[in-house]
PDB file of C-alpha atoms in Angstrom:
ATOM      1  CA  MET A  29      -6.285  -1.829 -21.256  1.00  0.00           C
ATOM      2  CA  LYS A  30      -5.673  -3.181 -17.752  1.00  0.00           C
ATOM      3  CA  ILE A  31      -2.562  -2.376 -15.718  1.00  0.00           C
ATOM      4  CA  ARG A  32      -1.439  -3.900 -12.433  1.00  0.00           C
ATOM      5  CA  ILE A  33       1.209  -2.169 -10.338  1.00  0.00           C
ATOM      6  CA  LEU A  34       0.524  -3.629  -6.869  1.00  0.00           C
ATOM      7  CA  GLY A  35       3.339  -6.145  -7.247  1.00  0.00           C
ATOM      8  CA  PRO A  36       5.191  -6.819 -10.515  1.00  0.00           C
ATOM      9  CA  LEU A  37       4.155  -4.503 -13.362  1.00  0.00           C
ATOM     10  CA  GLU A  38       1.679  -6.296 -15.628  1.00  0.00           C
ATOM     11  CA  ALA A  39      -0.406  -4.936 -18.484  1.00  0.00           C
ATOM     12  CA  GLU A  40      -2.811  -6.364 -21.003  1.00  0.00           C
ATOM     13  CA  ALA A  41      -4.642  -4.947 -23.982  1.00  0.00           C
ATOM     14  CA  GLU A  42      -7.559  -6.617 -25.733  1.00  0.00           C
ATOM     15  CA  GLY A  43      -7.104  -9.485 -23.258  1.00  0.00           C
ATOM     16  CA  GLY A  44      -3.519 -10.182 -24.328  1.00  0.00           C
ATOM     17  CA  PRO A  45      -0.324  -9.379 -22.427  1.00  0.00           C
ATOM     18  CA  VAL A  46       1.698  -6.242 -23.132  1.00  0.00           C
ATOM     19  CA  VAL A  47       5.294  -7.463 -23.088  1.00  0.00           C
ATOM     20  CA  LEU A  48       7.640  -4.737 -21.880  1.00  0.00           C
ATOM     21  CA  THR A  49      11.271  -5.637 -21.289  1.00  0.00           C
ATOM     22  CA  ALA A  50      13.106  -2.285 -21.479  1.00  0.00           C
ATOM     23  CA  ALA A  51      13.498  -0.744 -18.020  1.00  0.00           C
ATOM     24  CA  LYS A  52      12.775   2.859 -18.974  1.00  0.00           C
ATOM     25  CA  THR A  53       9.669   2.111 -21.040  1.00  0.00           C
ATOM     26  CA  ARG A  54       8.369   0.215 -18.009  1.00  0.00           C
ATOM     27  CA  GLN A  55       9.004   3.313 -15.887  1.00  0.00           C
ATOM     28  CA  ILE A  56       7.100   5.496 -18.341  1.00  0.00           C
ATOM     29  CA  LEU A  57       4.117   3.122 -18.459  1.00  0.00           C
ATOM     30  CA  ALA A  58       4.026   2.837 -14.654  1.00  0.00           C
ATOM     31  CA  LEU A  59       4.047   6.594 -14.129  1.00  0.00           C
ATOM     32  CA  LEU A  60       1.378   7.170 -16.774  1.00  0.00           C
ATOM     33  CA  ALA A  61      -0.771   4.427 -15.213  1.00  0.00           C
ATOM     34  CA  LEU A  62      -0.658   6.273 -11.903  1.00  0.00           C
ATOM     35  CA  HIS A  63      -2.287   9.251 -13.686  1.00  0.00           C
ATOM     36  CA  PRO A  64      -4.988   7.563 -15.792  1.00  0.00           C
ATOM     37  CA  GLY A  65      -6.551   9.912 -18.298  1.00  0.00           C
ATOM     38  CA  GLN A  66      -4.347  12.777 -17.083  1.00  0.00           C
ATOM     39  CA  LEU A  67      -1.624  14.632 -18.930  1.00  0.00           C
ATOM     40  CA  VAL A  68       1.809  13.950 -17.449  1.00  0.00           C
ATOM     41  CA  PRO A  69       4.315  16.654 -18.436  1.00  0.00           C
ATOM     42  CA  VAL A  70       7.385  15.617 -20.385  1.00  0.00           C
ATOM     43  CA  SER A  71       9.500  17.312 -17.710  1.00  0.00           C
ATOM     44  CA  THR A  72       8.033  15.006 -15.041  1.00  0.00           C
ATOM     45  CA  LEU A  73       8.626  11.913 -17.157  1.00  0.00           C
ATOM     46  CA  ARG A  74      12.205  12.939 -17.938  1.00  0.00           C
ATOM     47  CA  GLU A  75      12.984  13.610 -14.281  1.00  0.00           C
ATOM     48  CA  GLU A  76      11.612  10.186 -13.410  1.00  0.00           C
ATOM     49  CA  LEU A  77      13.959   8.599 -15.931  1.00  0.00           C
ATOM     50  CA  TRP A  78      17.123  10.627 -15.373  1.00  0.00           C
ATOM     51  CA  GLY A  79      16.728  12.754 -12.254  1.00  0.00           C
ATOM     52  CA  PRO A  80      16.887  16.559 -12.084  1.00  0.00           C
ATOM     53  CA  VAL A  81      19.833  16.829 -14.530  1.00  0.00           C
ATOM     54  CA  PRO A  82      19.009  14.781 -17.667  1.00  0.00           C
ATOM     55  CA  PRO A  83      21.736  14.071 -20.254  1.00  0.00           C
ATOM     56  CA  ARG A  84      21.997  16.238 -23.371  1.00  0.00           C
ATOM     57  CA  SER A  85      20.530  13.433 -25.435  1.00  0.00           C
ATOM     58  CA  ALA A  86      17.445  13.175 -23.188  1.00  0.00           C
ATOM     59  CA  HIS A  87      14.991  14.743 -25.651  1.00  0.00           C
ATOM     60  CA  THR A  88      15.836  12.404 -28.518  1.00  0.00           C
ATOM     61  CA  THR A  89      16.195   9.362 -26.287  1.00  0.00           C
ATOM     62  CA  PHE A  90      12.865  10.060 -24.583  1.00  0.00           C
ATOM     63  CA  GLN A  91      11.066  10.222 -27.926  1.00  0.00           C
ATOM     64  CA  THR A  92      12.617   6.861 -28.792  1.00  0.00           C
ATOM     65  CA  TYR A  93      11.189   5.356 -25.594  1.00  0.00           C
ATOM     66  CA  ILE A  94       7.715   6.706 -26.412  1.00  0.00           C
ATOM     67  CA  LEU A  95       7.978   5.247 -29.929  1.00  0.00           C
ATOM     68  CA  ARG A  96       8.998   1.855 -28.529  1.00  0.00           C
ATOM     69  CA  LEU A  97       6.150   1.877 -26.026  1.00  0.00           C
ATOM     70  CA  ARG A  98       3.640   2.656 -28.765  1.00  0.00           C
ATOM     71  CA  ARG A  99       5.042  -0.163 -30.907  1.00  0.00           C
ATOM     72  CA  VAL A 100       4.576  -2.632 -28.062  1.00  0.00           C
ATOM     73  CA  LEU A 101       1.027  -1.383 -27.487  1.00  0.00           C
ATOM     74  CA  ALA A 102       0.280  -1.642 -31.219  1.00  0.00           C
ATOM     75  CA  ALA A 103       1.526  -5.230 -31.286  1.00  0.00           C
ATOM     76  CA  SER A 104      -0.678  -6.094 -28.313  1.00  0.00           C
ATOM     77  CA  LEU A 105      -3.741  -4.395 -29.772  1.00  0.00           C
ATOM     78  CA  GLY A 106      -3.203  -6.121 -33.115  1.00  0.00           C
ATOM     79  CA  GLY A 107      -5.155  -5.649 -36.308  1.00  0.00           C
ATOM     80  CA  PRO A 108      -4.453  -3.372 -39.263  1.00  0.00           C
ATOM     81  CA  ASP A 109      -5.241  -0.276 -37.201  1.00  0.00           C
ATOM     82  CA  GLY A 110      -3.090  -1.282 -34.208  1.00  0.00           C
ATOM     83  CA  THR A 111      -0.627   1.569 -34.728  1.00  0.00           C
ATOM     84  CA  GLU A 112      -3.346   4.206 -34.832  1.00  0.00           C
ATOM     85  CA  ARG A 113      -5.113   2.729 -31.806  1.00  0.00           C
ATOM     86  CA  ALA A 114      -1.828   2.756 -29.908  1.00  0.00           C
ATOM     87  CA  ARG A 115      -1.415   6.463 -30.704  1.00  0.00           C
ATOM     88  CA  ARG A 116      -4.900   7.137 -29.378  1.00  0.00           C
ATOM     89  CA  LEU A 117      -4.237   5.051 -26.264  1.00  0.00           C
ATOM     90  CA  LEU A 118      -0.904   6.727 -25.528  1.00  0.00           C
ATOM     91  CA  ALA A 119      -1.866  10.219 -26.613  1.00  0.00           C
ATOM     92  CA  THR A 120       0.300  13.276 -27.125  1.00  0.00           C
ATOM     93  CA  GLY A 121      -0.874  16.418 -25.343  1.00  0.00           C
ATOM     94  CA  HIS A 122       0.512  19.893 -24.860  1.00  0.00           C
ATOM     95  CA  ASP A 123       4.088  19.217 -23.720  1.00  0.00           C
ATOM     96  CA  GLY A 124       3.106  15.878 -22.213  1.00  0.00           C
ATOM     97  CA  TYR A 125       1.537  12.447 -22.669  1.00  0.00           C
ATOM     98  CA  LEU A 126      -1.523  10.731 -21.301  1.00  0.00           C
ATOM     99  CA  LEU A 127      -2.738   7.170 -21.162  1.00  0.00           C
ATOM    100  CA  ARG A 128      -6.398   7.010 -22.154  1.00  0.00           C
ATOM    101  CA  ILE A 129      -7.573   4.556 -19.544  1.00  0.00           C
ATOM    102  CA  ALA A 130      -9.949   4.863 -16.603  1.00  0.00           C
ATOM    103  CA  GLU A 131      -9.067   4.578 -12.926  1.00  0.00           C
ATOM    104  CA  GLU A 132     -10.898   1.249 -12.718  1.00  0.00           C
ATOM    105  CA  ASP A 133      -8.404  -0.154 -15.240  1.00  0.00           C
ATOM    106  CA  VAL A 134      -5.543   0.197 -12.711  1.00  0.00           C
ATOM    107  CA  ASP A 135      -5.429  -2.087  -9.669  1.00  0.00           C
ATOM    108  CA  ALA A 136      -4.078   0.653  -7.374  1.00  0.00           C
ATOM    109  CA  PHE A 137      -7.268   2.657  -7.789  1.00  0.00           C
ATOM    110  CA  ALA A 138      -9.466  -0.409  -7.264  1.00  0.00           C
ATOM    111  CA  PHE A 139      -7.568  -0.977  -4.007  1.00  0.00           C
ATOM    112  CA  GLN A 140      -8.032   2.615  -2.870  1.00  0.00           C
ATOM    113  CA  ARG A 141     -11.755   2.579  -3.664  1.00  0.00           C
ATOM    114  CA  ALA A 142     -12.398  -0.639  -1.710  1.00  0.00           C
ATOM    115  CA  ALA A 143     -10.167   0.545   1.149  1.00  0.00           C
ATOM    116  CA  ARG A 144     -12.099   3.818   1.505  1.00  0.00           C
ATOM    117  CA  ALA A 145     -15.349   1.858   1.679  1.00  0.00           C
ATOM    118  CA  GLY A 146     -13.837  -0.432   4.326  1.00  0.00           C
ATOM    119  CA  HIS A 147     -12.639   2.480   6.460  1.00  0.00           C
ATOM    120  CA  ALA A 148     -16.108   4.038   6.218  1.00  0.00           C
ATOM    121  CA  ALA A 149     -17.758   0.773   7.302  1.00  0.00           C
ATOM    122  CA  PHE A 150     -15.450   0.582  10.325  1.00  0.00           C
ATOM    123  CA  ALA A 151     -16.267   4.179  11.264  1.00  0.00           C
ATOM    124  CA  ASP A 152     -19.980   3.261  11.039  1.00  0.00           C
ATOM    125  CA  GLY A 153     -19.444   0.382  13.463  1.00  0.00           C
ATOM    126  CA  ASP A 154     -20.016  -2.428  10.929  1.00  0.00           C
ATOM    127  CA  SER A 155     -16.972  -4.589  11.660  1.00  0.00           C
ATOM    128  CA  ALA A 156     -18.071  -7.509   9.479  1.00  0.00           C
ATOM    129  CA  LEU A 157     -18.526  -5.298   6.421  1.00  0.00           C
ATOM    130  CA  ALA A 158     -15.277  -3.465   7.155  1.00  0.00           C
ATOM    131  CA  SER A 159     -13.389  -6.756   7.330  1.00  0.00           C
ATOM    132  CA  ARG A 160     -14.874  -7.998   4.075  1.00  0.00           C
ATOM    133  CA  LEU A 161     -14.238  -4.777   2.141  1.00  0.00           C
ATOM    134  CA  LEU A 162     -10.700  -4.345   3.444  1.00  0.00           C
ATOM    135  CA  ARG A 163      -9.869  -7.950   2.606  1.00  0.00           C
ATOM    136  CA  GLN A 164     -11.155  -7.330  -0.926  1.00  0.00           C
ATOM    137  CA  ALA A 165      -8.967  -4.237  -1.140  1.00  0.00           C
ATOM    138  CA  LEU A 166      -5.855  -6.006   0.122  1.00  0.00           C
ATOM    139  CA  ALA A 167      -6.431  -8.936  -2.235  1.00  0.00           C
ATOM    140  CA  GLN A 168      -5.420  -6.590  -5.077  1.00  0.00           C
ATOM    141  CA  TRP A 169      -1.827  -6.756  -3.830  1.00  0.00           C
ATOM    142  CA  ARG A 170       0.556  -9.359  -5.300  1.00  0.00           C
ATOM    143  CA  GLY A 171       3.736  -8.094  -3.620  1.00  0.00           C
ATOM    144  CA  PRO A 172       5.525  -4.780  -3.003  1.00  0.00           C
ATOM    145  CA  VAL A 173       4.287  -2.072  -5.357  1.00  0.00           C
ATOM    146  CA  LEU A 174       6.178  -2.009  -8.688  1.00  0.00           C
ATOM    147  CA  VAL A 175       8.646  -4.504  -7.292  1.00  0.00           C
ATOM    148  CA  ASP A 176      10.259  -5.121 -10.679  1.00  0.00           C
ATOM    149  CA  VAL A 177      10.373  -1.515 -11.935  1.00  0.00           C
ATOM    150  CA  ARG A 178      13.363   0.776 -11.485  1.00  0.00           C
ATOM    151  CA  ALA A 179      11.881   3.767  -9.649  1.00  0.00           C
ATOM    152  CA  GLY A 180      12.873   7.392  -9.939  1.00  0.00           C
ATOM    153  CA  SER A 181      11.728  10.196  -7.653  1.00  0.00           C
ATOM    154  CA  ALA A 182       8.085  10.322  -8.760  1.00  0.00           C
ATOM    155  CA  LEU A 183       7.524   6.559  -8.653  1.00  0.00           C
ATOM    156  CA  ARG A 184       9.200   6.312  -5.233  1.00  0.00           C
ATOM    157  CA  ILE A 185       6.766   8.881  -3.816  1.00  0.00           C
ATOM    158  CA  HIS A 186       3.746   7.065  -5.276  1.00  0.00           C
ATOM    159  CA  ALA A 187       5.052   3.691  -4.088  1.00  0.00           C
ATOM    160  CA  ALA A 188       5.616   4.935  -0.535  1.00  0.00           C
ATOM    161  CA  ALA A 189       2.102   6.398  -0.376  1.00  0.00           C
ATOM    162  CA  LEU A 190       0.528   3.184  -1.648  1.00  0.00           C
ATOM    163  CA  GLU A 191       2.512   1.019   0.792  1.00  0.00           C
ATOM    164  CA  GLU A 192       1.405   3.282   3.648  1.00  0.00           C
ATOM    165  CA  SER A 193      -2.222   2.942   2.516  1.00  0.00           C
ATOM    166  CA  ARG A 194      -1.766  -0.829   2.401  1.00  0.00           C
ATOM    167  CA  LEU A 195      -0.460  -0.891   5.969  1.00  0.00           C
ATOM    168  CA  LEU A 196      -3.286   1.327   7.211  1.00  0.00           C
ATOM    169  CA  ALA A 197      -5.877  -0.907   5.517  1.00  0.00           C
ATOM    170  CA  THR A 198      -4.248  -3.934   7.146  1.00  0.00           C
ATOM    171  CA  GLU A 199      -4.366  -2.287  10.578  1.00  0.00           C
ATOM    172  CA  ARG A 200      -8.008  -1.313  10.224  1.00  0.00           C
ATOM    173  CA  ARG A 201      -8.959  -4.781   8.971  1.00  0.00           C
ATOM    174  CA  ILE A 202      -7.306  -6.304  12.047  1.00  0.00           C
ATOM    175  CA  ASP A 203      -9.108  -3.794  14.284  1.00  0.00           C
ATOM    176  CA  ALA A 204     -12.412  -4.906  12.752  1.00  0.00           C
ATOM    177  CA  GLU A 205     -11.599  -8.594  13.179  1.00  0.00           C
ATOM    178  CA  LEU A 206     -10.511  -8.131  16.783  1.00  0.00           C
ATOM    179  CA  ARG A 207     -13.922  -6.542  17.392  1.00  0.00           C
ATOM    180  CA  LEU A 208     -15.444  -9.662  15.830  1.00  0.00           C
ATOM    181  CA  GLY A 209     -13.607 -11.913  18.322  1.00  0.00           C
ATOM    182  CA  LEU A 210     -11.125 -13.383  15.818  1.00  0.00           C
ATOM    183  CA  HIS A 211      -8.106 -12.801  18.077  1.00  0.00           C
ATOM    184  CA  THR A 212      -6.775 -16.367  17.925  1.00  0.00           C
ATOM    185  CA  GLU A 213      -7.055 -16.507  14.138  1.00  0.00           C
ATOM    186  CA  LEU A 214      -4.995 -13.301  13.873  1.00  0.00           C
ATOM    187  CA  LEU A 215      -2.043 -14.393  16.008  1.00  0.00           C
ATOM    188  CA  ALA A 216       0.202 -15.812  13.276  1.00  0.00           C
ATOM    189  CA  GLU A 217      -0.345 -12.818  11.012  1.00  0.00           C
ATOM    190  CA  LEU A 218       0.346 -10.366  13.830  1.00  0.00           C
ATOM    191  CA  VAL A 219       3.568 -12.134  14.789  1.00  0.00           C
ATOM    192  CA  GLU A 220       4.744 -11.788  11.181  1.00  0.00           C
ATOM    193  CA  LEU A 221       3.668  -8.139  10.969  1.00  0.00           C
ATOM    194  CA  THR A 222       5.407  -7.114  14.193  1.00  0.00           C
ATOM    195  CA  GLU A 223       8.590  -8.822  13.034  1.00  0.00           C
ATOM    196  CA  ARG A 224       8.430  -7.006   9.701  1.00  0.00           C
ATOM    197  CA  HIS A 225       7.481  -3.618  11.208  1.00  0.00           C
ATOM    198  CA  HIS A 226       9.512  -3.912  14.356  1.00  0.00           C
ATOM    199  CA  ARG A 227       8.800  -0.417  15.761  1.00  0.00           C
ATOM    200  CA  HIS A 228       5.156  -0.079  14.691  1.00  0.00           C
ATOM    201  CA  GLU A 229       3.317   0.554  17.949  1.00  0.00           C
ATOM    202  CA  ARG A 230      -0.193   0.154  16.537  1.00  0.00           C
ATOM    203  CA  LEU A 231       0.582  -3.357  15.299  1.00  0.00           C
ATOM    204  CA  TYR A 232       2.144  -4.204  18.657  1.00  0.00           C
ATOM    205  CA  ALA A 233      -1.005  -3.034  20.447  1.00  0.00           C
ATOM    206  CA  GLN A 234      -3.098  -5.300  18.236  1.00  0.00           C
ATOM    207  CA  ALA A 235      -0.757  -8.248  18.797  1.00  0.00           C
ATOM    208  CA  MET A 236      -0.775  -7.679  22.577  1.00  0.00           C
ATOM    209  CA  VAL A 237      -4.578  -7.656  22.676  1.00  0.00           C
ATOM    210  CA  ALA A 238      -4.810 -10.742  20.451  1.00  0.00           C
ATOM    211  CA  PHE A 239      -2.412 -12.693  22.698  1.00  0.00           C
ATOM    212  CA  TYR A 240      -4.118 -11.480  25.862  1.00  0.00           C
ATOM    213  CA  ARG A 241      -7.588 -12.457  24.655  1.00  0.00           C
ATOM    214  CA  SER A 242      -6.221 -15.856  23.586  1.00  0.00           C
ATOM    215  CA  GLY A 243      -5.225 -16.560  27.182  1.00  0.00           C
ATOM    216  CA  ARG A 244      -1.534 -15.797  26.630  1.00  0.00           C
ATOM    217  CA  GLN A 245      -0.964 -12.848  28.943  1.00  0.00           C
ATOM    218  CA  SER A 246       2.763 -13.554  29.325  1.00  0.00           C
ATOM    219  CA  ALA A 247       3.267 -13.449  25.549  1.00  0.00           C
ATOM    220  CA  ALA A 248       1.408 -10.134  25.387  1.00  0.00           C
ATOM    221  CA  LEU A 249       3.601  -8.650  28.130  1.00  0.00           C
ATOM    222  CA  ASP A 250       6.754  -9.995  26.515  1.00  0.00           C
ATOM    223  CA  LEU A 251       5.835  -8.237  23.268  1.00  0.00           C
ATOM    224  CA  TYR A 252       5.614  -4.951  25.150  1.00  0.00           C
ATOM    225  CA  ARG A 253       8.972  -5.498  26.853  1.00  0.00           C
ATOM    226  CA  ARG A 254      10.683  -6.256  23.548  1.00  0.00           C
ATOM    227  CA  LEU A 255       9.200  -3.208  21.853  1.00  0.00           C
ATOM    228  CA  ARG A 256      10.097  -0.927  24.772  1.00  0.00           C
ATOM    229  CA  ARG A 257      13.694  -2.171  24.784  1.00  0.00           C
ATOM    230  CA  ARG A 258      13.996  -1.614  21.038  1.00  0.00           C
ATOM    231  CA  LEU A 259      12.532   1.904  21.179  1.00  0.00           C
ATOM    232  CA  ILE A 260      14.845   2.925  24.022  1.00  0.00           C
ATOM    233  CA  GLU A 261      17.959   1.414  22.442  1.00  0.00           C
ATOM    234  CA  GLU A 262      17.327   2.650  18.894  1.00  0.00           C
ATOM    235  CA  LEU A 263      15.502   5.951  19.419  1.00  0.00           C
ATOM    236  CA  GLY A 264      15.862   6.833  23.103  1.00  0.00           C
ATOM    237  CA  LEU A 265      12.054   6.876  23.415  1.00  0.00           C
ATOM    238  CA  GLU A 266       9.485   5.247  25.668  1.00  0.00           C
ATOM    239  CA  PRO A 267       6.421   3.645  24.062  1.00  0.00           C
ATOM    240  CA  ALA A 268       3.458   5.906  23.352  1.00  0.00           C
ATOM    241  CA  PRO A 269       1.191   6.705  26.342  1.00  0.00           C
ATOM    242  CA  GLN A 270      -1.634   4.623  24.841  1.00  0.00           C
ATOM    243  CA  LEU A 271       0.622   1.571  24.740  1.00  0.00           C
ATOM    244  CA  GLN A 272       1.905   2.160  28.261  1.00  0.00           C
ATOM    245  CA  ARG A 273      -1.673   2.324  29.562  1.00  0.00           C
ATOM    246  CA  LEU A 274      -2.554  -0.854  27.630  1.00  0.00           C
ATOM    247  CA  HIS A 275       0.414  -2.579  29.290  1.00  0.00           C
ATOM    248  CA  GLN A 276      -0.710  -1.433  32.740  1.00  0.00           C
ATOM    249  CA  ALA A 277      -4.257  -2.650  32.036  1.00  0.00           C
ATOM    250  CA  MET A 278      -2.878  -6.104  31.212  1.00  0.00           C
ATOM    251  CA  LEU A 279      -0.803  -6.190  34.395  1.00  0.00           C
ATOM    252  CA  ALA A 280      -3.962  -5.340  36.323  1.00  0.00           C
ATOM    253  CA  ALA A 281      -6.087  -7.820  34.329  1.00  0.00           C
ATOM    254  CA  ASP A 282      -8.547  -5.051  33.519  1.00  0.00           C
ATOM    255  CA  PRO A 283     -11.854  -6.786  32.604  1.00  0.00           C
ATOM    256  CA  ARG A 284     -12.415  -4.302  29.787  1.00  0.00           C
ATOM    257  CA  LEU A 285      -9.658  -6.068  27.864  1.00  0.00           C
ATOM    258  CA  ASP A 286     -11.775  -9.194  27.590  1.00  0.00           C
ATOM    259  CA  ALA A 287     -14.706  -7.397  25.991  1.00  0.00           C
ATOM    260  CA  VAL A 288     -15.309  -8.180  22.337  1.00  0.00           C
ATOM    261  CA  THR A 289     -17.526  -5.420  21.008  1.00  0.00           C
ATOM    262  CA  HIS A 290     -19.808  -6.078  18.065  1.00  0.00           C
ATOM    263  CA  GLY A 291     -21.624  -2.751  18.257  1.00  0.00           C
ATOM    264  CA  GLY A 292     -21.113   0.661  19.775  1.00  0.00           C
ATOM    265  CA  PRO A 293     -18.640   3.333  18.749  1.00  0.00           C
ATOM    266  CA  PRO A 294     -15.673   1.817  16.904  1.00  0.00           C
ATOM    267  CA  THR A 295     -12.313   2.293  18.631  1.00  0.00           C
ATOM    268  CA  PRO A 296      -9.018   1.305  17.044  1.00  0.00           C
ATOM    269  CA  THR A 297      -7.143  -1.155  19.250  1.00  0.00           C
ATOM    270  CA  PHE A 298      -4.290   1.303  19.803  1.00  0.00           C
ATOM    271  CA  ASP A 299      -6.742   3.813  21.282  1.00  0.00           C
ATOM    272  CA  LEU A 300      -8.469   1.469  23.753  1.00  0.00           C
ATOM    273  CA  TYR A 301      -6.751   3.338  26.574  1.00  0.00           C
ATOM    274  CA  ALA A 302      -6.364   6.741  24.981  1.00  0.00           C
ATOM    275  CA  ALA A 303      -6.501   9.663  27.435  1.00  0.00           C
TER     276      ALA A 303
END
């Protein structure tokens, strides 16, 4: 069975789609998929569906949802033994349920595995490999995580963690590609990212460096001014010291800003002027 959660929830068994239309059965499948091969307590599943105070009918209703999910799985698996195979796939444990699939059957874990390899390559100074691995990791994403699934407390926590990992992988991939001299190619993406994450100082540092190295110093300085104004107006804060020093280096046309490093110790763009 294959399950995709990095975007709309999609599942297939024996190469055919698993068609899930009921909102709560989709929640159950999503939460089980985030714990492949692991027992998820009934209490955790119920809280995901109904919050900390479930209705009196929760026990009976929950069992109905499990029965419906198994029926859908049985229909997808097909054959005379489909029902039994569905029971083995969605197994009952001690006061809980588990989905008998491996981590590699869930796209979120494939993303995390490739992302870890990409971060390691960057730390080793191999920017080309880091870029390639991080692009492979990010290609797993088809939209916001579980975009079409109603999320309770547990799914919201998992979704937030995955989105943060996605953003970090994006940042590190851009760091690697700036080290490879691809500043001009990154401009459009960085403009979009800074608009979407309008107080994210690391992305602004990357965008400033990309504009500066593309011969657009005024655009780089304007980005800093806009971010500083927003931080002061919304949070009453000045930009981080690293960003302030980057801004001063651009005003002084520091020649170190023009260097595109293919080797040597890897430094994230935000930390180019760290103390």
